[in-house]
Coordinates of C-alpha atoms and ligand atoms in Angstrom, one line a residue:
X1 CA 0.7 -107.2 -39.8
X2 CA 2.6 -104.4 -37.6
X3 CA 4.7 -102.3 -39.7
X4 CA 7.2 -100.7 -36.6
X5 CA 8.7 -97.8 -37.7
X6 CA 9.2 -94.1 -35.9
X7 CA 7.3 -91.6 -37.5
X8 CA 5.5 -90.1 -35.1
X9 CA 7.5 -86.9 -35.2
X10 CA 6.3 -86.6 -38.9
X11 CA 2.9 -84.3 -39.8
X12 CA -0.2 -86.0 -40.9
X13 CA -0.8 -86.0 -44.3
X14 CA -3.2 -88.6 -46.3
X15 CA -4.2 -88.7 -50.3
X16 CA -7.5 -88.5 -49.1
X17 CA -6.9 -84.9 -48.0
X18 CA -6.4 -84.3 -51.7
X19 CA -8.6 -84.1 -54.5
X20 CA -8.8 -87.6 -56.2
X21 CA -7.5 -86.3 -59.8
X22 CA -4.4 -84.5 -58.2
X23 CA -1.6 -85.6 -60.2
X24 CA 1.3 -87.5 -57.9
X25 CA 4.5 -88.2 -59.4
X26 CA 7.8 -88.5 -59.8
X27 CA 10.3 -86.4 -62.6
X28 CA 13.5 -87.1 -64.4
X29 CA 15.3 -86.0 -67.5
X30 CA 16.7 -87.5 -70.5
X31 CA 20.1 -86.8 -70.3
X32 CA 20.0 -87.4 -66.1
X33 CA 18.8 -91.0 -67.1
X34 CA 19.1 -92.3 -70.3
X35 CA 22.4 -93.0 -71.3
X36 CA 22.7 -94.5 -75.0
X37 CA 24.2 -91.5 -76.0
X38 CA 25.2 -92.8 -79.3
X39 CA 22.7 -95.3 -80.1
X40 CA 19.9 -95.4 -82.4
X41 CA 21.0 -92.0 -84.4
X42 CA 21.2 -89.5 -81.3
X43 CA 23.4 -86.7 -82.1
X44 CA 25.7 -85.3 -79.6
X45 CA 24.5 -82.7 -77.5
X46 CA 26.1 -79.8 -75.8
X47 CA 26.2 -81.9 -72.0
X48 CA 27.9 -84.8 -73.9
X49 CA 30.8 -82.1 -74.7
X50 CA 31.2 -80.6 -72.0
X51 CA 31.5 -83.7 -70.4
X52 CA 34.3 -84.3 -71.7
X53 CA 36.3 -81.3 -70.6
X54 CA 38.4 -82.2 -67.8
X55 CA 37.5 -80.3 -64.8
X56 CA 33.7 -79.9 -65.2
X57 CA 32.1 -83.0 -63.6
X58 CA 33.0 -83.4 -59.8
X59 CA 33.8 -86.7 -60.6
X60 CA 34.3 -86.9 -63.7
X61 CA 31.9 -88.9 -65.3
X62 CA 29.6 -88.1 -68.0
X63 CA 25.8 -89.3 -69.1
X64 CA 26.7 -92.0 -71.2
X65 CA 25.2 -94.8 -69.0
X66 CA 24.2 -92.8 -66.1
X67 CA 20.9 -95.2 -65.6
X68 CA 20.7 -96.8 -68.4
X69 CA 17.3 -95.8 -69.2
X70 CA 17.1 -96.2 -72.3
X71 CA 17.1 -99.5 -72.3
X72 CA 15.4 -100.9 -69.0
X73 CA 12.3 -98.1 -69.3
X74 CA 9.9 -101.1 -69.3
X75 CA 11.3 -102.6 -65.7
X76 CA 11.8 -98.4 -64.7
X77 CA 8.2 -97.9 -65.6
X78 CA 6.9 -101.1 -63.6
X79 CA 8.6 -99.6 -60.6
X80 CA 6.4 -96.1 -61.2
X81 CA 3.3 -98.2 -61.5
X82 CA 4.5 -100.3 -58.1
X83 CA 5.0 -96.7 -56.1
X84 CA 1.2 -95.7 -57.2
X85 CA 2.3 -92.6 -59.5
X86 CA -0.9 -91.8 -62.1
X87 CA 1.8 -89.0 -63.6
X88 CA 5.3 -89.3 -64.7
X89 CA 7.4 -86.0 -65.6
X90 CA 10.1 -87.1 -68.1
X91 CA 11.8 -85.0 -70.7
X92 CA 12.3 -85.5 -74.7
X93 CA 16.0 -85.5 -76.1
X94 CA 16.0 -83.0 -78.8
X95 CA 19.2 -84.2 -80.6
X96 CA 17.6 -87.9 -80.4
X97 CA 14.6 -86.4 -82.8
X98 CA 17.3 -84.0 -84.4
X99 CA 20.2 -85.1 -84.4
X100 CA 21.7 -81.7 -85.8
X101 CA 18.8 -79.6 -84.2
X102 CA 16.9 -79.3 -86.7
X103 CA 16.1 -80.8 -90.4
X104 CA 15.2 -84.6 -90.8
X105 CA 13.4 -86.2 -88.0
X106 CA 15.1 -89.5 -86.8
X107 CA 11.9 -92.3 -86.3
X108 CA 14.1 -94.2 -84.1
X109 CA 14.1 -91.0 -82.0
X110 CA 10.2 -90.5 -82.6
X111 CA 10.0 -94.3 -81.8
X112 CA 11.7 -94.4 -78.6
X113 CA 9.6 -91.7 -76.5
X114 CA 6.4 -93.1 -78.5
X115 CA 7.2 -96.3 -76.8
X116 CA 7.6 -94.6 -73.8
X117 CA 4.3 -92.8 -73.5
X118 CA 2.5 -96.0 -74.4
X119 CA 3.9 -97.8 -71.7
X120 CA 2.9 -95.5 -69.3
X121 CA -0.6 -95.3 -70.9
X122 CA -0.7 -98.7 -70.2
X123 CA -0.1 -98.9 -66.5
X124 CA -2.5 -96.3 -65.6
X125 CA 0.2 -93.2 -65.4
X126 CA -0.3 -89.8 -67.2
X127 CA 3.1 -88.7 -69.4
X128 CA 4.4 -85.0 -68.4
X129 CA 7.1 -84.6 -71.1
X130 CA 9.3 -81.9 -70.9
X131 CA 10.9 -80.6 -74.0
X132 CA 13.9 -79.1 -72.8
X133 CA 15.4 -79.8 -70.3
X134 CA 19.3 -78.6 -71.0
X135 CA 20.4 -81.4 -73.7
X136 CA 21.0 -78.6 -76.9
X137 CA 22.0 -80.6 -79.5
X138 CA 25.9 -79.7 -80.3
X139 CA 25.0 -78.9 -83.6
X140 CA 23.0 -75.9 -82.7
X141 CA 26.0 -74.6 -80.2
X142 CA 27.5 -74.3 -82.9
X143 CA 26.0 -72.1 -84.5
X144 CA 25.8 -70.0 -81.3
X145 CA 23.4 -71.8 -79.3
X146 CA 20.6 -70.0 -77.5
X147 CA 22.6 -66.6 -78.3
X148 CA 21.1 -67.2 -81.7
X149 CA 18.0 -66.4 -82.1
X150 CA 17.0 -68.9 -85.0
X151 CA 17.6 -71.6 -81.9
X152 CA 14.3 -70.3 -80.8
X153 CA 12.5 -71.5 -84.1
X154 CA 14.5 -74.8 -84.3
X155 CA 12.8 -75.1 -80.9
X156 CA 9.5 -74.3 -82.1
X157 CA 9.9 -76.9 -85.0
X158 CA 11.0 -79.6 -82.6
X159 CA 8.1 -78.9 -80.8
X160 CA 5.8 -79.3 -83.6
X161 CA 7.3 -82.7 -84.6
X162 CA 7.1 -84.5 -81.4
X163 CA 3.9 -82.9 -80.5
X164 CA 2.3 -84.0 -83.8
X165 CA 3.9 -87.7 -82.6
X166 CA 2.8 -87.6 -79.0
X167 CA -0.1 -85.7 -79.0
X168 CA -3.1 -87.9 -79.2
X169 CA -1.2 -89.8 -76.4
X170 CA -0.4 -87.0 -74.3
X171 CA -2.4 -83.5 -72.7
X172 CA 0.5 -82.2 -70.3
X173 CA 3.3 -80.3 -71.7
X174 CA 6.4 -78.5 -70.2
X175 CA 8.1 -76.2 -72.6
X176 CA 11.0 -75.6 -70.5
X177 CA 12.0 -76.9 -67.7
X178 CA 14.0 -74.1 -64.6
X179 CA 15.1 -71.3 -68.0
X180 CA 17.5 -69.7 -65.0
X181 CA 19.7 -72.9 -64.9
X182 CA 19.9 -72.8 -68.7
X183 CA 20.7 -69.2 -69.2
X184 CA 22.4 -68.4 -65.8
X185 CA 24.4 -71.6 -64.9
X186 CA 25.2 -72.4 -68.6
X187 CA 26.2 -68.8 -69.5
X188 CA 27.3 -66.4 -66.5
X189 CA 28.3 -69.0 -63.5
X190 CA 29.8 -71.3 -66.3
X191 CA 29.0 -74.3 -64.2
X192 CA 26.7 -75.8 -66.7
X193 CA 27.0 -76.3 -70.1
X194 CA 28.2 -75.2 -72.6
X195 CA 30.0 -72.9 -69.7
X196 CA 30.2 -69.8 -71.0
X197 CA 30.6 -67.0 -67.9
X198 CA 28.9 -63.6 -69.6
X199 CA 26.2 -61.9 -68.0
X200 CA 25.1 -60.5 -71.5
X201 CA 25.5 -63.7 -73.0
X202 CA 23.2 -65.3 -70.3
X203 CA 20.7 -62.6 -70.5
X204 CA 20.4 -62.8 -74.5
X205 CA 20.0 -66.8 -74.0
X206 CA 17.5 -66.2 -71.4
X207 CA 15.2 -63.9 -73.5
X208 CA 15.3 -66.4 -76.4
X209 CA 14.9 -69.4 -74.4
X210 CA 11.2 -67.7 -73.0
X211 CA 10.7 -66.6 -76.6
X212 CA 10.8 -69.7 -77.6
X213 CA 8.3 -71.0 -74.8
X214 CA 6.2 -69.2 -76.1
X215 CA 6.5 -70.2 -79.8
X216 CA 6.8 -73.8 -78.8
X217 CA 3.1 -73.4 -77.1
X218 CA 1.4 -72.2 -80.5
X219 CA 3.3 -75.3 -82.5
X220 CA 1.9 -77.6 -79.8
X221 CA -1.7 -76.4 -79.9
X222 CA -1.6 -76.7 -83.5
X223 CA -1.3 -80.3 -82.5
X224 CA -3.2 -81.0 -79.7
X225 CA -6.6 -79.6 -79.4
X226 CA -6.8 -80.6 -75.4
X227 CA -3.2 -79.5 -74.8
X228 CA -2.5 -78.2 -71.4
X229 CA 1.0 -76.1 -71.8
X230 CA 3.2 -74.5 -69.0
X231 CA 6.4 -74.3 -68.2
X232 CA 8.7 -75.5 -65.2
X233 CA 10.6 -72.6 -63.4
X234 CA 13.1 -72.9 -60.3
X235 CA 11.9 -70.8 -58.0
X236 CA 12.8 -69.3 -54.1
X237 CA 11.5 -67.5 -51.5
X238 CA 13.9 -65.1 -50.5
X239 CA 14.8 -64.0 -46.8
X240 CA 16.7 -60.9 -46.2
X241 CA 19.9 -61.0 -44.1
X242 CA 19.2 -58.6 -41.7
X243 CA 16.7 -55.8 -41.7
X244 CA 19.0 -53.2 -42.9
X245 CA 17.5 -51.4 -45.5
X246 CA 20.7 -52.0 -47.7
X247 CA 19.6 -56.2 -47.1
X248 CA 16.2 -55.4 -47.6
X249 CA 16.9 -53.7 -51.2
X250 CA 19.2 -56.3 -52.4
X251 CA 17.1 -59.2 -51.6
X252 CA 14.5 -56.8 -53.9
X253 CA 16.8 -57.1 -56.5
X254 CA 17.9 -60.5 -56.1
X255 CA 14.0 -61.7 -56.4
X256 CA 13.8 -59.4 -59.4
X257 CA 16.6 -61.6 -61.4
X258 CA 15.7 -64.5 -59.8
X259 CA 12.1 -65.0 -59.5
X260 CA 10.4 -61.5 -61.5
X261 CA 13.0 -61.8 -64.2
X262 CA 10.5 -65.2 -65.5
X263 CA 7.2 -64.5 -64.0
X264 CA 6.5 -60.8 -65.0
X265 CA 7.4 -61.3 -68.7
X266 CA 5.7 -64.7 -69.0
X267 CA 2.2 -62.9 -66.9
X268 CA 2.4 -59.7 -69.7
X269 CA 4.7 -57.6 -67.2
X270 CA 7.7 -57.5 -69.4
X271 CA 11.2 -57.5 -67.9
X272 CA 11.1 -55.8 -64.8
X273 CA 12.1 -52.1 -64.7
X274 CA 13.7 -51.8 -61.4
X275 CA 16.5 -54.5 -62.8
X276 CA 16.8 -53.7 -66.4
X277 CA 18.4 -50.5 -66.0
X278 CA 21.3 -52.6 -64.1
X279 CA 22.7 -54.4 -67.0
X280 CA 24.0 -51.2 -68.7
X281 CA 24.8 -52.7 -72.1
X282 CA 24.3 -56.2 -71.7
X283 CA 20.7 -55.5 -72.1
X284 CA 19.3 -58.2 -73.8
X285 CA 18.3 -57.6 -77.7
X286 CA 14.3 -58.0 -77.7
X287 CA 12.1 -57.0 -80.7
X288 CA 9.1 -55.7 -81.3
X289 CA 6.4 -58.7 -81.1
X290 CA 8.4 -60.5 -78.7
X291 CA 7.2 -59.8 -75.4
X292 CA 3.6 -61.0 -76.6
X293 CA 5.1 -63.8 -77.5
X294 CA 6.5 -65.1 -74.5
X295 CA 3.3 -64.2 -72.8
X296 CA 1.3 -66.2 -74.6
X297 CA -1.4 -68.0 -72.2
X298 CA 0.1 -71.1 -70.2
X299 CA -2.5 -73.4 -69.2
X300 CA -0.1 -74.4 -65.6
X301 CA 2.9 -72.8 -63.5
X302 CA 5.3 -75.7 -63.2
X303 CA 7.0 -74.7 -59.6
X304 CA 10.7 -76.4 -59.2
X305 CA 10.9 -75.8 -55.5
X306 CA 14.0 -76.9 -53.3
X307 CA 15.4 -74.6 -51.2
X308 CA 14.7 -70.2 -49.8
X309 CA 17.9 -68.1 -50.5
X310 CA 19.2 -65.5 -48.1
X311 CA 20.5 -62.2 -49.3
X312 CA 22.8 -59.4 -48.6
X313 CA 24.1 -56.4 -50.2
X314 CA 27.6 -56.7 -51.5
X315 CA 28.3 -53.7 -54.0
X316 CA 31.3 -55.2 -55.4
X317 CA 28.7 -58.9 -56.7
X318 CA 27.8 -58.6 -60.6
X319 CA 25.6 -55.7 -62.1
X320 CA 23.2 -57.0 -59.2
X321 CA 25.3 -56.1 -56.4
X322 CA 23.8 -58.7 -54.3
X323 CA 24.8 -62.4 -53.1
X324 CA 23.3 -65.3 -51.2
X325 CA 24.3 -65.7 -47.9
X326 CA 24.4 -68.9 -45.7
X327 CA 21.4 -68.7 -43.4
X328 CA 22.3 -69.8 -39.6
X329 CA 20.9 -72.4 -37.6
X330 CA 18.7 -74.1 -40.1
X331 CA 18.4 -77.7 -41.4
X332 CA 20.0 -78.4 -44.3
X333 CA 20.6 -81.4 -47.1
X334 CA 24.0 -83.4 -47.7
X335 CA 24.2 -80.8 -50.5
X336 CA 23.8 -77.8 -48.2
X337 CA 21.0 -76.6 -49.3
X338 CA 18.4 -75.4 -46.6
X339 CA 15.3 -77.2 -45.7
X340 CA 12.1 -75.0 -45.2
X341 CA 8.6 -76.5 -45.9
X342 CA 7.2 -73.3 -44.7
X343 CA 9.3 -71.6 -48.0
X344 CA 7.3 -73.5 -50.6
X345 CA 4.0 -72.1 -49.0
X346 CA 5.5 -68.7 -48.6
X347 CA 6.7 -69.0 -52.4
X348 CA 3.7 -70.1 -53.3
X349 CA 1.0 -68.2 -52.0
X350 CA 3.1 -65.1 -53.3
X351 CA 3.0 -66.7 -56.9
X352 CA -0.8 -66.6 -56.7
X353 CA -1.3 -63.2 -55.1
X354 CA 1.2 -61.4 -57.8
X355 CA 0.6 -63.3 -61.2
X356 CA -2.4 -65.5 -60.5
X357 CA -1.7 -68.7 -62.5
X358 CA -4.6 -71.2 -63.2
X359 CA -3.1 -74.1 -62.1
X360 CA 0.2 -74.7 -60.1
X361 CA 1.8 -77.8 -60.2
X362 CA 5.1 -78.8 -57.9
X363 CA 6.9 -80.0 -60.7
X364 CA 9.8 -80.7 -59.0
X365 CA 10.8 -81.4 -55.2
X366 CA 13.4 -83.4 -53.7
X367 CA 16.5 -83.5 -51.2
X368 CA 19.9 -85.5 -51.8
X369 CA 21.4 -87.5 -49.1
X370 CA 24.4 -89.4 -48.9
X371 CA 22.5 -93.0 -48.8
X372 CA 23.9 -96.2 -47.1
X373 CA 23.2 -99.2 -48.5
X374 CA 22.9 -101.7 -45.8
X375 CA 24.7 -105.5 -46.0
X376 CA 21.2 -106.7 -46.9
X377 CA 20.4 -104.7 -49.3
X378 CA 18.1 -101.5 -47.5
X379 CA 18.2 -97.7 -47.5
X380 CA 17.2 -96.0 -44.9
X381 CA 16.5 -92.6 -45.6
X382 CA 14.7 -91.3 -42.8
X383 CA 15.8 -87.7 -43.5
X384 CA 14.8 -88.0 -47.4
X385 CA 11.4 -89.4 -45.8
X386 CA 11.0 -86.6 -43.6
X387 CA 11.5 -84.1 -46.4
X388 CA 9.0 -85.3 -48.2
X389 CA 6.2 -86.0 -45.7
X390 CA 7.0 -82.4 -44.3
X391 CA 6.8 -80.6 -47.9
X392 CA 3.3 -83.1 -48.6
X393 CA 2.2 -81.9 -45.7
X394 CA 2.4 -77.9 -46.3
X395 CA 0.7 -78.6 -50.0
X396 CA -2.2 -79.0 -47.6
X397 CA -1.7 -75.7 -46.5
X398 CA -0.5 -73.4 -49.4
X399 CA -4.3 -75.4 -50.6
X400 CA -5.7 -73.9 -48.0
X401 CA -4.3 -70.5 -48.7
X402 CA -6.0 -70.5 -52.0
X403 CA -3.1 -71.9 -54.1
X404 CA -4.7 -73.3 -57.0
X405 CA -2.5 -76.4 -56.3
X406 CA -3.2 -79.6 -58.6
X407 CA -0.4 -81.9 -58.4
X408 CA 3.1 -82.8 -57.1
X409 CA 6.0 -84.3 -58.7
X410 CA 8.7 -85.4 -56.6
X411 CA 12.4 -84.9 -57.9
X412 CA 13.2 -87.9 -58.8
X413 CA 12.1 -91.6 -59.5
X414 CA 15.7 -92.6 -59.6
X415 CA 19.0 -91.6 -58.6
X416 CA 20.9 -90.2 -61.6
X417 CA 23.3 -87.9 -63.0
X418 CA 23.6 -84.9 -61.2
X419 CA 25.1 -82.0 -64.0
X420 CA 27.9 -80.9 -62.4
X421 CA 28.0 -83.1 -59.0
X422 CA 28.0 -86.5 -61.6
X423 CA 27.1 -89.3 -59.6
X424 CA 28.1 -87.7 -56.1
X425 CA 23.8 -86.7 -55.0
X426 CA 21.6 -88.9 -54.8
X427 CA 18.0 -87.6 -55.1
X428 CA 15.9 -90.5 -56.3
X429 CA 13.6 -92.5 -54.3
X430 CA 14.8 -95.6 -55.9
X431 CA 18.4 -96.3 -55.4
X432 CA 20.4 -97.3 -58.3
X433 CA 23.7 -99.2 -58.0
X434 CA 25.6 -97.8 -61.1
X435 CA 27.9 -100.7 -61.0
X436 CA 25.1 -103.2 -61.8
X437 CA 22.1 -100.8 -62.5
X438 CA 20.2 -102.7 -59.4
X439 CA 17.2 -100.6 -58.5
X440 CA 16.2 -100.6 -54.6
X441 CA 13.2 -98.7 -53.2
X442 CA 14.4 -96.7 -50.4
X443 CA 12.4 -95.9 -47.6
X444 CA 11.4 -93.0 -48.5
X445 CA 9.8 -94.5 -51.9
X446 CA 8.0 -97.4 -49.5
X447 CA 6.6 -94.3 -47.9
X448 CA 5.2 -92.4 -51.0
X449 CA 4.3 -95.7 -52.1
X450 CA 2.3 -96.5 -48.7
X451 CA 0.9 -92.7 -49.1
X452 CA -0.2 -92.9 -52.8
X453 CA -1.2 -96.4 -52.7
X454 CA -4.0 -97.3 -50.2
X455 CA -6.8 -99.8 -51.2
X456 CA -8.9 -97.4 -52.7
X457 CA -6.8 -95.4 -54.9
X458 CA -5.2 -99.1 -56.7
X459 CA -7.0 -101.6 -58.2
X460 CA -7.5 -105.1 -56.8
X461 CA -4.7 -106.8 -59.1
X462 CA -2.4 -104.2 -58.1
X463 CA -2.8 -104.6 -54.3
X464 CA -2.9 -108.7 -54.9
X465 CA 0.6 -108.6 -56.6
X466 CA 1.7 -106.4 -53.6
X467 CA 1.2 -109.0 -51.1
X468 CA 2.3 -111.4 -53.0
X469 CA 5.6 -110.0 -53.2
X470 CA 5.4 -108.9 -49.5
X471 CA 4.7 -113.1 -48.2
X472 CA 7.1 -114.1 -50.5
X473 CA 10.1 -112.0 -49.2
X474 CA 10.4 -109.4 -52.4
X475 CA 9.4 -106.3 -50.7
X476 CA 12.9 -104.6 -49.5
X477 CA 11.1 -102.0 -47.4
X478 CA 13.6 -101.3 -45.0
X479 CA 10.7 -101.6 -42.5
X480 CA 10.1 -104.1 -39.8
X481 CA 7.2 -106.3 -40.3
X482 CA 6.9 -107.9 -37.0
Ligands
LIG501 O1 18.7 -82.7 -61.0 C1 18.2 -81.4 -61.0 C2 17.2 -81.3 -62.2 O2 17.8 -81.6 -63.4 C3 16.7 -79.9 -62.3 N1 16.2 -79.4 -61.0 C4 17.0 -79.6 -59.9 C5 17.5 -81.0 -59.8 C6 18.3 -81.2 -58.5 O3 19.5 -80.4 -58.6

């Protein structure tokens, strides 16, 4: 059989140029999926209210169905096992465990992402959860949220509990997952929940949100003798504007807010000096004790890479006096953001050099097109498949480089709920219909799927149910078997 398709512009890149343990996956997040927002004892949670205020959500919509997770995990799980993944990045919903944040734990919660990490156990895929990733329970907002430092210890005591659940089930944990989002989106840009626009505000959230990392790490060794902990930052290369010395210095300081402001505290650095002194008296409050804490040993760097910034000195732009800049002539996603293979192996290699992690894994990685669904039922996304042979292709060489590179998660399984876009990017490798909750494998899933799954990486069964569904017309490919 002649599978006729044109990627011959595309690099080479094989599994077998990888180690055979490197972990391949996919990630997603529990409010980006689930839906079932009041089912089952979840409490509400700080994205379910903001939600609700008009003018938030591009198009107005909300989590509340969004994939409907919750309830079709088994069939969602079947279609990880079908793409070859032997790792699955999810994350926990704290107000599903604690409804209010903290106190009782709800077993229904418990019950749910116990269910979960059993069913991947038993289709041969390794659970990644996350623990936060942006659902605060409302309960906890109120009480001032991650402004409040006892937010941090409720976080810490969450972690316990669902680590004492999970963890003779499951090694890999993210604490966090992209702490800028969370303290800079929610808090200064507003664009996130709970939408607060305060640069000391975000700052204060920010230092208890790595605090807490690093609390949640001791609870979850407690737990888990084996645990492997680390946490999942957003990340960026950054290109200066021109090579005026006023760019150069402001991309300097961007990088030190953006990139330094989570990597020299968490590598024993503390805040950086060169930025601290910018934020006057919105200084965050830190005390004594705490910057050990946050630097408490991670076992992994969890890299969120998407897209390089480009920056230029604007003295009248925040206590930073910088801002990002649109780069000329470069390619760029239906979301604008630039593509640049080359950036993840620039960022990379640099994340090594300066802080020297043990292990890096991509733990996110992904574009969003705006996907046509053909009368019969295919998506071709050649441009999605192209961004993701391309960034496959320069793991190879950011391993080469001496990037102690062990796995790669791609962002995401499905499409979903986009924070503030709603349901306008799609980003998943699946296609979901959100009218009937269909699931389609784009082309750029068949591809991973082709990639991750040749003879000798899947077992016999799992190749014989392939071609079964192949002769007997299931396989929606978008390819031409001629
Ligand atoms: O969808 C998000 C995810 O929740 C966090 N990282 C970036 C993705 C794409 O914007």
């Amino acid at each position: 059989m002649i599978i006729k398709d044109n990627t011959d512009m595309l690099p080479q890149v094989e599994r077998s140029d990888f180690v055979n343990d490197f972990r391949w996956g996919c990630a997603t997040s529990a409010y980006q999926i689930e839906g079932s927002t009041n089912v089952d004892g979840r409490g509400t949670t700080i994205w379910d209210k903001f939600c609700e205020q008009a003018g938030t959500i591009r198009d107005g919509s909300s989590g509340a169905i969004a994939c409907d997770h919750y309830n079709r995990w088994p069939q969602d799980l079947d279609l990880a096992r079908e793409l070859g993944l032997n790792s699955y990045r999810f994350s926990i919903a704290w107000s599903r465990i604690f409804p209010d944040g903290r106190g009782m734990a709800n077993n229904k919660g418990l019950d749910f992402y116990s269910r979960l990490v059993d069913g991947l156990l038993e289709r041969g895929i390794e659970p990644w959860p996350t623990l936060y990733h942006w659902d605060l329970p409302q309960a906890l907002q109120e009480q001032g949220g991650w402004k409040n430092r006892d937010t941090a210890t409720a976080f810490a005591d969450f972690a316990h509990t669902v680590s004492h659940h999970l963890g003779d089930r499951v090694q890999h944990w993210i604490t966090h997952n992209e702490p800028w989002c969370t303290a800079f989106l929610g808090h200064y840009e507003g664009i996130h929940a709970p939408g607060e626009k305060n640069i000391g505000a975000a700052l204060q959230v920010c230092h208890h949100v790595l605090l807490s990392h690093g609390m949640a790490i001791s609870a979850i060794r407690s737990n888990v003798a084996n645990a492997k902990v680390g946490i999942a930052l957003s990340l960026h290369p950054l290109k200066s504007a021109s090579n005026q010395q006023a760019d150069i210095d402001a991309t300097i300081r961007h990088d030190g807010l953006r990139n330094r402001w989570f990597l020299d505290p968490l590598y024993g650095h503390g805040y950086p000096q060169d930025i601290l002194p910018l934020f006057g008296k919105n200084t965050p409050i830190v005390k004594t004790g705490d910057m050990a804490i946050i630097a408490t040993a991670t076992d992994f760097l969890g890299v969120n890479y998407y897209f390089p910034e480009t920056i230029a000195n604007a003295s009248n732009e925040g206590s930073l006096s910088t801002k990002v800049v649109e780069a000329e002539h470069v390619e760029r996603t239906d979301f604008g953001w630039e593509v640049s293979p080359e950036g993840m192996t620039d960022l990379l290699t640099r994340i090594t050099k300066d802080y020297n992690p043990p292990e890096i894994y991509i733990t996110e990685n992904g574009s969003t097109y705006d996907d046509v669904v053909t009368k019969d039922g295919q998506i071709a996304d050649q441009k999605r498949r192209s961004y993701l042979v391309r960034h496959l292709a320069e793991l190879k060489v950011a391993m080469a480089s001496g990037v102690p590179l062990k796995g790669y998660f791609a962002w995401s399984l499905l499409d979903n709920f986009e924070w503030a876009e709603g349901y306008t990017r799609r980003f998943g490798l699946i296609h979901v219909d959100y009218a009937t909750q269909q699931r389609r494998l784009k082309l750029s899933g068949e591809w991973y799927r082709d990639f991750l799954c040749p003879l000798q990486f899947c077992g016999d069964n799992y190749e014989a149910e392939r071609l079964l569904s192949l002769i007997n017309g299931m396989d929606n490919s978008g390819l031409t078997l001629i």
